Amino acid sequence: MRAEPLAVPDVDPRPERVIRGLGVSTGIILGPAHVIESGFHNVPEYLVAPAEIDAERMRFADAVAKSIKQLKKLKAKTASLPEEAAEEVNFLLDAHCAILSGSRLVRGVERRIADERANAEYAVQAELQAIAKQFADMDDAYLASRIQDIKEVGARLIRNLTDRKFQAFSTLPEGSIIVAEELTPADTALMDPKLVAGFATTLGGAEGHTAIMARSLGIPAVLGVAGLLQGVQSGDRIIVDGSTGRVIVNPGREAMTDYERRRAAQEADREQLKSLIKLPARTRDLVDIGLQANLELPREVDLATGVAADGVGLLRTEFMFMNREDLPGEDEQYALLKTIVEGMGGRPVTLRTIDVGGEKLASSLTSHIAESANPALGLRAIRLSLREPKLLEVQLAAMLRAGAHGPTRILLPMITSVSEVRRVRAIFERVARRLKRRKVRMANPLPPLGVMIEVPGAALAADALAQACDFFAIGTNDLIMYTLAIDRGDEQVAHLFDPLHPAVVRLIQFTAEAALRARIPVSVCGEMAGEPRYTALLIGLGIRELSMAPSKLLAVKRRVRTVDTIAASHRARMMVDQSDSGRIAALLDDFNDVG
Ligand code: PEP
Ligand code: MG
């Protein structure tokens, strides 16, 4: 249940500010803003060994470079702001960039690392304190405002040095709305929907994992909001409208009335959807469509069973590796997976091996993945698992053991070739033999081994892959990203992320037909599956299983129940013949309007 926002006075006398971003998780919420300041808490302090001093200086130089890159990205975003605001923000960001380019702060930190053997984070903190003291002694208002800039830059440096993104949100007042420059999926995983009513950030795209996590937890969110942090303070009243992508700071009377109206409509819709929980996801011509849940965290099991999901179509096991420094062992993974399998009460659970790398970073695995110029094309997902077979063996053993407690399937992310599947299968069978020898309880028979189709090459090789595996799950998030060369987490190109691009539609069709020919199940578990707008298209392309955030399931069921599969496949055939996504969209929307 979403926490109600704090009681707030009717209208705020301060000027209202409306800013726009990408609505990535639907729902509208009003509450007090909690601005995440980049703080200086628990800055690590240690002496660097003499032989490590050069490496420490490099580490600091990397953090400086990363900070400049972030500031440039923020600067690029100001283009969408009104001229005056853009000028002001640009001035500020330029000042921050200047501080990072050989200023006293940077020189001072370098000196402290070299002469005092201070670790970089501590050196930043110590230098900041020294500068602040000097400025304070000068008693000059202009310099006092400059120190704030320097502190902000220092905080950014420390954040980038420690990479300590995970924020504990446990002490927030109930109903808070988090406002931040950026939140990682790992940050979002720590949010308790009872305390965090919504969030808004300057950076982030609609298909990135922070957005996915927000949808899963049912927390309204707006990402990619240019100029968000200028002019909002902790405690300000703020409306986050995850449906329209609007953020309103200090809403006036009109905005409040609109908020009340939209919130009432949202509640009414939610109530109406609840009446579907017990009804089957059956089309008008009586074809059953399996509606399953995507889970990112164990606590979502209740959300999935609450909407009567047919099972878990995708368990992203990355959560086990986030917000920690050490790797989880087989027993720990087994215990976590067992809870989820048991929690689903006999409904099948699809366990995906880890998919870290790219934008999904897990703190415990950072030492296993070197920095890459193109992380999404680098050591990600199954590539990491195959390079570090020990990791994979531990995961597969835990999964096989969890399979003793209910029906499971095992799913492999980012597969591009048959040989990868064969290599995993060989390891899988070896692990199973070992468990058997040890007389450990495990799934019997062995669970089906499936592959994600999320790389265009895999979709085009679907016929061959279908011979090597037991089921397909189409990951449209990555499939669209790789097909159209659009970074799914980058708000700057979010408008180009197009599920209805002819190439995407054809790749889904191609995959579905290959699965059909090989008589293996095929589902869609990317975000497209959770959008009622696409339901008829996917059904028309032959998909009979959809897996999505639990918060989306009932709206999709409502659409399924109005679809006629024959008409949908007829319309889908027309759509795949189009060469233009605008035309495909028109054909789809027209079909959706009619029924
Ligand atoms: C996808 O790519 O569509 C998918 C479901 O996997 P993930 O979002 O975890 O990359
Ligand atoms: Mg994917």
XYZ file of N, CA and C in Angstrom, residues 12-239:
684
model
N 0.644 26.970 -1.068
C 1.905 27.541 -0.628
C 2.040 28.941 -1.185
N 2.447 29.898 -0.363
C 2.546 31.270 -0.879
C 3.729 31.472 -1.824
N 4.718 30.567 -1.789
C 5.907 30.771 -2.635
C 5.578 30.488 -4.099
N 6.379 31.044 -5.024
C 6.040 30.864 -6.442
C 6.115 29.400 -6.866
N 5.169 29.060 -7.694
C 5.115 27.672 -8.185
C 6.157 27.487 -9.291
N 6.700 26.299 -9.376
C 7.679 26.030 -10.436
C 7.310 24.684 -11.066
N 7.096 24.692 -12.373
C 6.727 23.442 -13.054
C 7.902 23.040 -13.939
N 8.381 21.827 -13.758
C 9.491 21.365 -14.593
C 9.113 20.017 -15.198
N 9.671 19.759 -16.365
C 9.264 18.550 -17.074
C 10.412 17.575 -17.246
N 10.060 16.293 -17.185
C 11.049 15.252 -17.420
C 10.355 14.054 -18.032
N 10.912 12.892 -17.816
C 10.311 11.677 -18.369
C 9.517 10.987 -17.259
N 8.227 10.844 -17.482
C 7.411 10.104 -16.516
C 7.723 8.628 -16.710
N 8.377 8.000 -15.736
C 8.815 6.615 -15.956
C 8.051 5.621 -15.103
N 7.359 6.100 -14.081
C 6.584 5.186 -13.254
C 5.305 5.908 -12.869
N 4.185 5.389 -13.345
C 2.934 6.149 -13.274
C 2.453 6.357 -11.840
N 1.563 7.306 -11.720
C 1.029 7.656 -10.414
C 1.405 9.090 -10.119
N 0.517 9.735 -9.333
C 0.789 11.132 -8.982
C 0.857 11.216 -7.469
N 1.799 11.976 -6.978
C 1.980 12.017 -5.530
C 2.408 13.407 -5.101
N 1.960 13.801 -3.929
C 2.330 15.094 -3.338
C 3.007 14.803 -2.010
N 4.066 15.507 -1.720
C 4.722 15.304 -0.430
C 5.851 16.271 -0.239
N 6.519 16.147 0.912
C 7.664 17.025 1.157
C 8.893 16.521 0.415
N 9.621 17.436 -0.225
C 10.830 17.025 -0.955
C 11.931 16.673 0.034
N 12.672 15.649 -0.316
C 13.882 15.354 0.450
C 15.029 15.413 -0.550
N 15.771 16.519 -0.522
C 16.831 16.690 -1.514
C 18.068 15.954 -1.032
N 18.581 15.080 -1.907
C 19.785 14.337 -1.534
C 20.982 15.219 -1.820
N 21.553 15.713 -0.762
C 22.766 16.516 -0.913
C 23.917 15.531 -0.980
N 24.916 15.902 -1.724
C 26.093 15.051 -1.707
C 26.828 15.361 -0.420
N 26.827 14.428 0.499
C 27.330 14.707 1.842
C 28.767 14.299 2.057
N 29.220 14.535 3.244
C 30.594 14.192 3.576
C 30.618 13.184 4.714
N 29.604 12.340 4.781
C 29.544 11.428 5.914
C 30.492 10.262 5.699
N 31.043 9.807 6.759
C 31.885 8.602 6.760
C 32.921 8.586 5.647
N 33.607 9.687 5.472
C 34.665 9.702 4.458
C 35.808 8.817 4.960
N 36.214 7.814 4.165
C 37.285 6.935 4.651
C 38.613 7.682 4.785
N 39.391 7.271 5.782
C 40.670 7.940 6.031
C 41.727 6.873 6.283
N 42.783 6.855 5.472
C 43.870 5.895 5.701
C 45.152 6.397 5.038
N 46.258 5.786 5.421
C 47.551 6.156 4.842
C 47.807 5.305 3.608
N 48.230 5.938 2.554
C 48.500 5.189 1.321
C 49.950 4.689 1.374
N 50.162 3.420 1.007
C 51.531 2.882 0.997
C 52.365 3.650 -0.032
N 53.659 3.887 0.263
C 54.472 4.681 -0.673
C 54.392 4.167 -2.110
N 54.369 2.851 -2.272
C 54.339 2.304 -3.636
C 53.004 2.556 -4.336
N 51.992 2.936 -3.566
C 50.644 3.113 -4.136
C 50.318 4.577 -4.431
N 51.261 5.457 -4.139
C 50.932 6.894 -4.256
C 50.553 7.282 -5.688
N 51.310 6.754 -6.645
C 50.982 7.102 -8.041
C 49.594 6.606 -8.415
N 49.289 5.392 -7.957
C 47.971 4.822 -8.270
C 46.877 5.673 -7.625
N 47.148 6.179 -6.412
C 46.155 7.003 -5.716
C 45.951 8.322 -6.458
N 47.046 8.873 -6.998
C 46.913 10.110 -7.768
C 46.100 9.866 -9.038
N 46.330 8.710 -9.620
C 45.548 8.344 -10.818
C 44.066 8.215 -10.472
N 43.827 7.586 -9.323
C 42.437 7.396 -8.898
C 41.765 8.764 -8.737
N 42.506 9.694 -8.169
C 41.949 11.041 -8.000
C 41.728 11.691 -9.375
N 42.716 11.514 -10.268
C 42.575 12.111 -11.605
C 41.342 11.529 -12.314
N 41.117 10.244 -12.124
C 39.927 9.619 -12.735
C 38.649 10.247 -12.185
N 38.650 10.477 -10.866
C 37.444 11.062 -10.243
C 37.225 12.478 -10.766
N 38.311 13.217 -10.981
C 38.179 14.575 -11.527
C 37.578 14.489 -12.934
N 38.134 13.553 -13.738
C 37.637 13.419 -15.121
C 36.162 13.022 -15.124
N 35.813 12.106 -14.236
C 34.416 11.653 -14.174
C 33.505 12.816 -13.764
N 33.974 13.631 -12.820
C 33.162 14.760 -12.349
C 32.943 15.765 -13.479
N 34.014 16.018 -14.252
C 33.873 16.973 -15.369
C 32.866 16.429 -16.384
N 32.960 15.119 -16.618
C 32.032 14.498 -17.571
C 30.587 14.659 -17.085
N 30.378 14.431 -15.803
C 29.015 14.567 -15.259
C 28.525 16.005 -15.406
N 29.404 16.961 -15.110
C 28.993 18.366 -15.189
C 28.661 18.745 -16.631
N 29.435 18.197 -17.573
C 29.147 18.509 -18.988
C 27.794 17.935 -19.381
N 27.518 16.748 -18.854
C 26.229 16.123 -19.159
C 25.090 16.982 -18.593
N 25.291 17.467 -17.389
C 24.270 18.321 -16.776
C 24.113 19.605 -17.576
N 25.238 20.089 -18.091
C 25.199 21.326 -18.877
C 24.391 21.122 -20.163
N 24.622 19.967 -20.780
C 23.897 19.683 -22.027
C 22.395 19.684 -21.770
N 22.017 19.277 -20.569
C 20.590 19.212 -20.253
C 19.948 20.585 -20.103
N 20.770 21.606 -19.844
C 20.171 22.917 -19.613
C 19.566 23.499 -20.894
N 19.906 22.904 -22.033
C 19.358 23.402 -23.307
C 17.838 23.434 -23.275
N 17.253 22.535 -22.498
C 15.789 22.481 -22.496
C 15.175 23.437 -21.462
N 16.011 24.213 -20.783
C 15.477 25.152 -19.778
C 15.170 26.503 -20.411
N 14.278 27.290 -19.784
C 14.071 28.645 -20.274
C 15.396 29.418 -20.221
N 15.529 30.404 -21.117
C 16.840 31.049 -21.325
C 17.498 31.546 -20.039
N 16.687 32.251 -19.219
C 17.266 32.857 -18.019
C 17.783 31.791 -17.061
N 16.950 30.760 -16.877
C 17.341 29.685 -15.956
C 18.572 28.979 -16.500
N 18.584 28.761 -17.827
C 19.707 28.048 -18.444
C 21.004 28.832 -18.211
N 20.896 30.173 -18.322
C 22.083 31.018 -18.151
C 22.646 30.860 -16.738
N 21.705 30.901 -15.786
C 22.118 30.822 -14.383
C 22.769 29.459 -14.080
N 22.112 28.404 -14.546
C 22.627 27.059 -14.261
C 23.964 26.851 -14.971
N 24.055 27.345 -16.201
C 25.303 27.204 -16.943
C 26.453 27.900 -16.232
N 26.153 29.078 -15.693
C 27.173 29.833 -14.984
C 27.714 28.999 -13.813
N 26.767 28.408 -13.092
C 27.121 27.592 -11.931
C 27.968 26.379 -12.350
N 27.503 25.706 -13.401
C 28.210 24.497 -13.828
C 29.593 24.837 -14.378
N 29.684 25.994 -15.057
C 31.004 26.431 -15.543
C 31.941 26.677 -14.366
N 31.380 27.303 -13.335
C 32.198 27.580 -12.150
C 32.693 26.258 -11.552
N 31.815 25.262 -11.508
C 32.215 23.960 -10.964
C 33.303 23.320 -11.824
N 33.137 23.424 -13.135
C 34.147 22.850 -14.039
C 35.490 23.548 -13.818
N 35.426 24.878 -13.623
C 36.671 25.635 -13.438
C 37.379 25.165 -12.163
N 36.592 24.894 -11.112
C 37.201 24.445 -9.854
C 37.946 23.123 -10.074
N 37.446 22.324 -11.003
C 38.062 21.016 -11.234
C 39.274 21.094 -12.161
N 39.529 22.286 -12.694
C 40.624 22.383 -13.651
C 41.812 23.093 -13.024
N 42.542 22.358 -12.227
C 43.797 22.880 -11.680
C 43.642 23.952 -10.623
N 42.496 24.007 -9.940
C 42.289 25.024 -8.917
C 43.088 24.676 -7.664
N 42.956 25.524 -6.675
C 43.638 25.280 -5.396
C 43.166 23.947 -4.815
N 41.869 23.664 -4.956
C 41.351 22.409 -4.403
C 42.089 21.216 -5.003
N 42.154 21.194 -6.341
C 42.769 20.043 -7.010
C 44.261 19.960 -6.671
N 44.922 21.115 -6.705
C 46.369 21.092 -6.412
C 46.614 20.662 -4.972
N 45.763 21.171 -4.084
C 45.922 20.836 -2.669
C 45.746 19.349 -2.419
N 44.773 18.765 -3.097
C 44.523 17.332 -2.908
C 45.722 16.540 -3.429
N 46.212 16.940 -4.590
C 47.360 16.223 -5.161
C 48.551 16.282 -4.197
N 48.745 17.448 -3.613
C 49.872 17.604 -2.689
C 49.678 16.717 -1.445
N 48.460 16.685 -0.933
C 48.221 15.877 0.268
C 48.431 14.389 -0.004
N 48.061 13.966 -1.215
C 48.280 12.545 -1.541
C 49.787 12.281 -1.604
N 50.511 13.164 -2.311
C 51.945 12.932 -2.527
C 52.751 13.108 -1.239
N 52.475 14.203 -0.497
C 53.338 14.512 0.652
C 52.870 13.851 1.939
N 51.563 13.804 2.118
C 51.061 13.293 3.405
C 50.598 11.849 3.294
N 50.640 11.312 2.086
C 50.167 9.943 1.808
C 48.691 9.767 2.216
N 47.936 10.880 2.106
C 46.506 10.802 2.447
C 45.757 10.105 1.315
N 44.770 9.290 1.659
C 43.921 8.721 0.603
C 43.120 9.859 -0.032
N 42.730 9.675 -1.286
C 42.170 10.786 -2.055
C 40.921 11.392 -1.407
N 40.013 10.541 -0.909
C 38.768 11.088 -0.329
C 39.089 11.983 0.855
N 39.981 11.458 1.705
C 40.314 12.226 2.899
C 41.034 13.517 2.506
N 41.902 13.422 1.494
C 42.633 14.603 1.041
C 41.659 15.679 0.562
N 40.592 15.262 -0.139
C 39.587 16.232 -0.601
C 38.938 16.900 0.605
N 38.554 16.073 1.563
C 37.866 16.621 2.731
C 38.769 17.593 3.498
N 40.019 17.190 3.701
C 40.934 18.023 4.476
C 41.205 19.341 3.754
N 41.383 19.275 2.445
C 41.665 20.488 1.687
C 40.457 21.426 1.721
N 39.273 20.847 1.648
C 38.058 21.658 1.699
C 37.959 22.403 3.022
N 38.268 21.658 4.081
C 38.177 22.296 5.402
C 39.159 23.457 5.498
N 40.356 23.239 4.963
C 41.369 24.300 5.029
C 40.916 25.525 4.233
N 40.360 25.277 3.032
C 39.900 26.404 2.203
C 38.755 27.130 2.912
N 37.823 26.356 3.445
C 36.649 26.954 4.097
C 37.101 27.847 5.247
N 38.072 27.378 5.993
C 38.531 28.160 7.165
C 39.134 29.491 6.688
N 39.960 29.399 5.659
C 40.577 30.628 5.143
C 39.523 31.623 4.674
N 38.535 31.108 3.922
C 37.482 31.981 3.387
C 36.682 32.608 4.530
N 36.393 31.806 5.554
C 35.596 32.306 6.679
C 36.343 33.436 7.373
N 37.663 33.276 7.498
C 38.459 34.310 8.166
C 38.408 35.631 7.400
N 38.201 35.555 6.063
C 38.206 36.779 5.253
C 36.924 37.585 5.403
N 35.844 36.925 5.902
C 34.583 37.615 6.161
C 34.084 38.393 4.929
N 34.005 37.710 3.805
C 33.598 38.341 2.551
C 32.408 37.562 1.975
N 31.294 38.259 1.706
C 30.069 37.571 1.287
C 30.261 36.840 -0.043
N 31.003 37.462 -0.968
C 31.202 36.813 -2.273
C 31.977 35.504 -2.097
N 33.046 35.587 -1.292
C 33.856 34.378 -1.098
C 33.060 33.310 -0.354
N 32.197 33.767 0.548
C 31.374 32.795 1.287
C 30.509 32.012 0.305
N 29.993 32.689 -0.730
C 29.164 31.953 -1.691
C 30.043 31.044 -2.562
N 31.264 31.445 -2.800
C 32.160 30.583 -3.590
C 32.473 29.292 -2.842
N 32.568 29.374 -1.526
C 32.930 28.168 -0.773
C 31.835 27.105 -0.933
N 30.596 27.584 -1.086
C 29.509 26.618 -1.287
C 29.755 25.833 -2.582
N 30.167 26.553 -3.636
C 30.475 25.874 -4.908
C 31.600 24.870 -4.716
N 32.632 25.315 -4.013
C 33.794 24.432 -3.835
C 33.374 23.185 -3.049
N 32.530 23.386 -2.043
C 32.052 22.236 -1.262
C 31.267 21.267 -2.137
N 30.441 21.826 -3.003
C 29.646 20.959 -3.888
C 30.547 20.145 -4.801
N 31.563 20.798 -5.318
C 32.500 20.070 -6.180
C 33.221 18.997 -5.376
N 33.621 19.360 -4.156
C 34.309 18.390 -3.297
C 33.426 17.186 -3.028
N 32.143 17.454 -2.778
C 31.216 16.353 -2.504
C 31.085 15.445 -3.721
N 31.059 16.058 -4.887
C 30.960 15.260 -6.111
C 32.204 14.372 -6.247
N 33.367 14.969 -5.959
C 34.615 14.200 -6.062
C 34.590 13.013 -5.093
N 34.158 13.291 -3.879
C 34.142 12.204 -2.877
C 33.161 11.115 -3.305
N 32.035 11.551 -3.816
C 31.033 10.575 -4.268
C 31.633 9.691 -5.365
N 32.323 10.327 -6.298
C 32.898 9.549 -7.393
C 34.071 8.696 -6.940
N 34.776 9.159 -5.932
C 35.909 8.376 -5.434
C 35.430 7.146 -4.670
N 34.455 7.358 -3.811
C 34.018 6.229 -2.977
C 33.054 5.353 -3.736
N 32.460 5.906 -4.778
C 31.436 5.190 -5.519
C 30.403 4.653 -4.538
N 30.270 5.403 -3.445
C 29.363 4.942 -2.387
C 27.987 5.541 -2.672
N 27.327 4.912 -3.644
C 26.077 5.509 -4.085
C 24.945 5.157 -3.134
N 25.087 3.975 -2.501
C 23.897 3.539 -1.774
C 23.565 4.436 -0.596
N 22.369 4.922 -0.637
C 21.872 5.835 0.369
C 20.927 5.056 1.258
N 21.041 5.282 2.541
C 20.055 4.639 3.422
C 18.877 5.586 3.516
N 17.741 5.153 3.013
C 16.578 6.028 3.025
C 15.677 5.732 4.223
N 16.228 4.977 5.179
C 15.361 4.468 6.241
C 14.954 5.530 7.254
N 15.630 6.692 7.245
C 15.284 7.663 8.278
C 14.389 8.788 7.737
N 13.918 8.627 6.517
C 13.085 9.684 5.925
C 11.721 9.728 6.602
N 11.116 10.913 6.644
C 9.724 10.946 7.108
C 8.826 10.237 6.097
N 7.797 9.616 6.610
C 6.881 8.872 5.735
C 6.311 9.789 4.648
N 6.218 9.284 3.436
C 5.617 10.070 2.353
C 6.584 11.026 1.674
N 7.877 10.884 1.930
C 8.854 11.818 1.338
C 8.999 11.595 -0.159
N 9.381 12.671 -0.832
C 9.674 12.584 -2.260
C 11.155 12.905 -2.443
N 11.890 11.943 -2.936
C 13.332 12.128 -3.055
C 13.648 12.913 -4.326
N 14.502 13.894 -4.173
C 14.945 14.712 -5.306
C 16.460 14.601 -5.347
N 17.010 14.178 -6.477
C 18.453 13.964 -6.535
C 18.947 14.187 -7.950
N 20.230 14.343 -8.063
C 20.802 14.458 -9.411
C 20.641 13.124 -10.136
N 20.997 12.065 -9.439
C 20.916 10.744 -10.064
C 20.713 9.693 -8.981
N 19.940 8.685 -9.285
C 19.800 7.563 -8.354
C 20.143 6.296 -9.119
N 20.923 5.443 -8.506
C 21.276 4.192 -9.185
C 20.196 3.157 -8.892
N 20.181 2.053 -9.675
C 19.240 0.984 -9.345
C 19.471 0.501 -7.912
N 20.746 0.472 -7.498
C 21.038 0.006 -6.140
C 20.442 0.952 -5.097
N 20.491 2.264 -5.356
C 19.850 3.225 -4.443
C 18.361 2.926 -4.363
N 17.775 2.730 -5.537
C 16.326 2.545 -5.606
C 15.910 1.270 -4.875
N 16.788 0.262 -4.950
C 16.471 -1.001 -4.277
C 16.333 -0.803 -2.771
N 16.941 0.252 -2.254
C 16.878 0.477 -0.806
C 15.638 1.255 -0.386
N 14.835 1.677 -1.352
C 13.675 2.503 -0.997
C 12.537 1.660 -0.457
N 11.995 2.125 0.628
C 10.815 1.466 1.183
C 9.600 2.275 0.723
N 8.724 1.659 -0.093
C 7.588 2.434 -0.603
C 6.713 3.037 0.498
N 6.856 2.529 1.716
C 6.066 3.128 2.811
C 6.639 4.501 3.181
N 7.937 4.670 2.987
C 8.562 5.950 3.339
C 8.741 6.843 2.122
N 9.145 6.229 1.006
C 9.411 7.023 -0.196
C 8.164 6.999 -1.082
N 7.512 8.142 -1.179
C 6.265 8.192 -1.940
C 6.519 8.383 -3.424
N 7.683 8.928 -3.767
C 7.998 9.175 -5.174
C 9.399 9.733 -5.279
N 9.914 9.836 -6.505
C 11.203 10.504 -6.643
C 11.361 11.146 -8.003
N 12.283 12.109 -8.043
C 12.578 12.807 -9.290
C 14.087 13.020 -9.356
N 14.650 12.862 -10.549
C 16.097 13.053 -10.705
C 16.394 13.841 -11.978
N 17.585 14.405 -12.012
C 17.990 15.158 -13.208
C 18.396 14.201 -14.327
N 19.060 13.120 -13.952
C 19.568 12.208 -14.975
C 18.770 10.898 -14.965
N 18.871 10.160 -16.079
C 18.239 8.837 -16.130
C 17.193 8.739 -17.214
N 17.128 7.564 -17.859
C 16.175 7.341 -18.950
C 15.059 6.392 -18.530
N 14.063 6.283 -19.405
C 12.851 5.544 -19.041
C 13.039 4.032 -18.996
N 14.014 3.513 -19.730
C 14.169 2.058 -19.739
C 15.359 1.608 -18.907
N 16.013 2.559 -18.248
C 17.131 2.193 -17.375
C 16.614 1.424 -16.166
N 17.525 0.836 -15.417
C 17.076 -0.034 -14.331
C 16.543 0.713 -13.115
N 16.928 1.992 -12.993
C 16.345 2.781 -11.906
C 14.842 2.946 -12.184
N 14.519 3.227 -13.439
C 13.107 3.372 -13.819
C 12.367 2.045 -13.639
N 13.013 0.957 -14.044
C 12.384 -0.361 -13.925
C 12.108 -0.676 -12.454
N 13.084 -0.363 -11.625
C 12.932 -0.623 -10.192
C 11.767 0.197 -9.630
N 11.648 1.445 -10.068
C 10.557 2.307 -9.591
C 9.209 1.708 -9.991
N 9.119 1.229 -11.220
C 7.852 0.635 -11.675
C 7.537 -0.612 -10.859
N 8.582 -1.404 -10.600
C 8.355 -2.624 -9.841
C 7.833 -2.333 -8.455
N 8.412 -1.323 -7.832
C 7.989 -1.006 -6.474
C 6.711 -0.173 -6.473
N 6.276 0.233 -7.676
C 5.058 1.041 -7.773
C 5.259 2.446 -7.204
N 6.488 2.959 -7.283
C 6.771 4.308 -6.772
C 6.735 5.294 -7.940
N 5.830 6.286 -7.918
C 5.806 7.257 -9.015
C 7.167 7.948 -9.162
N 7.624 8.103 -10.403
C 8.952 8.690 -10.596
C 9.037 9.444 -11.908
N 9.779 10.547 -11.869
C 10.076 11.323 -13.074
C 11.594 11.470 -13.148
N 12.183 11.061 -14.258
C 13.638 11.159 -14.417
C 13.962 12.149 -15.538
N 15.249 12.485 -15.628
C 15.687 13.355 -16.714
C 15.082 14.749 -16.638
N 14.934 15.304 -15.419
C 14.323 16.632 -15.262
C 15.422 17.696 -15.239
N 15.543 18.421 -16.338
C 16.590 19.449 -16.417
C 16.336 20.541 -15.386
N 17.382 20.970 -14.707
C 17.269 22.084 -13.756
C 16.519 21.750 -12.495
N 16.353 20.460 -12.226
C 15.536 20.050 -11.076
C 16.056 20.614 -9.754
N 17.356 20.508 -9.558
C 17.895 20.820 -8.230
C 17.983 22.313 -7.937
N 17.829 23.124 -8.985
C 17.879 24.563 -8.750
C 16.495 25.005 -8.289
N 16.403 25.466 -7.091
C 15.113 25.992 -6.638
C 14.229 24.996 -5.932
N 14.772 23.926 -5.439
C 13.972 23.057 -4.559
C 14.818 22.712 -3.347
N 14.178 22.803 -2.198
C 14.892 22.517 -0.954
C 14.143 21.458 -0.178
N 14.873 20.760 0.650
C 14.227 19.754 1.487
C 13.091 20.414 2.261
N 11.966 19.749 2.285
C 10.817 20.283 3.014
C 9.841 21.014 2.113
N 10.277 21.452 0.913
C 9.354 22.093 -0.034
C 8.265 21.107 -0.418
N 7.086 21.643 -0.637
C 6.028 20.765 -1.142
C 6.247 20.511 -2.612
N 6.065 19.271 -3.025
C 6.368 18.951 -4.420
C 5.382 17.898 -4.919
N 4.976 18.060 -6.169
C 4.125 17.041 -6.795
C 4.964 16.329 -7.842
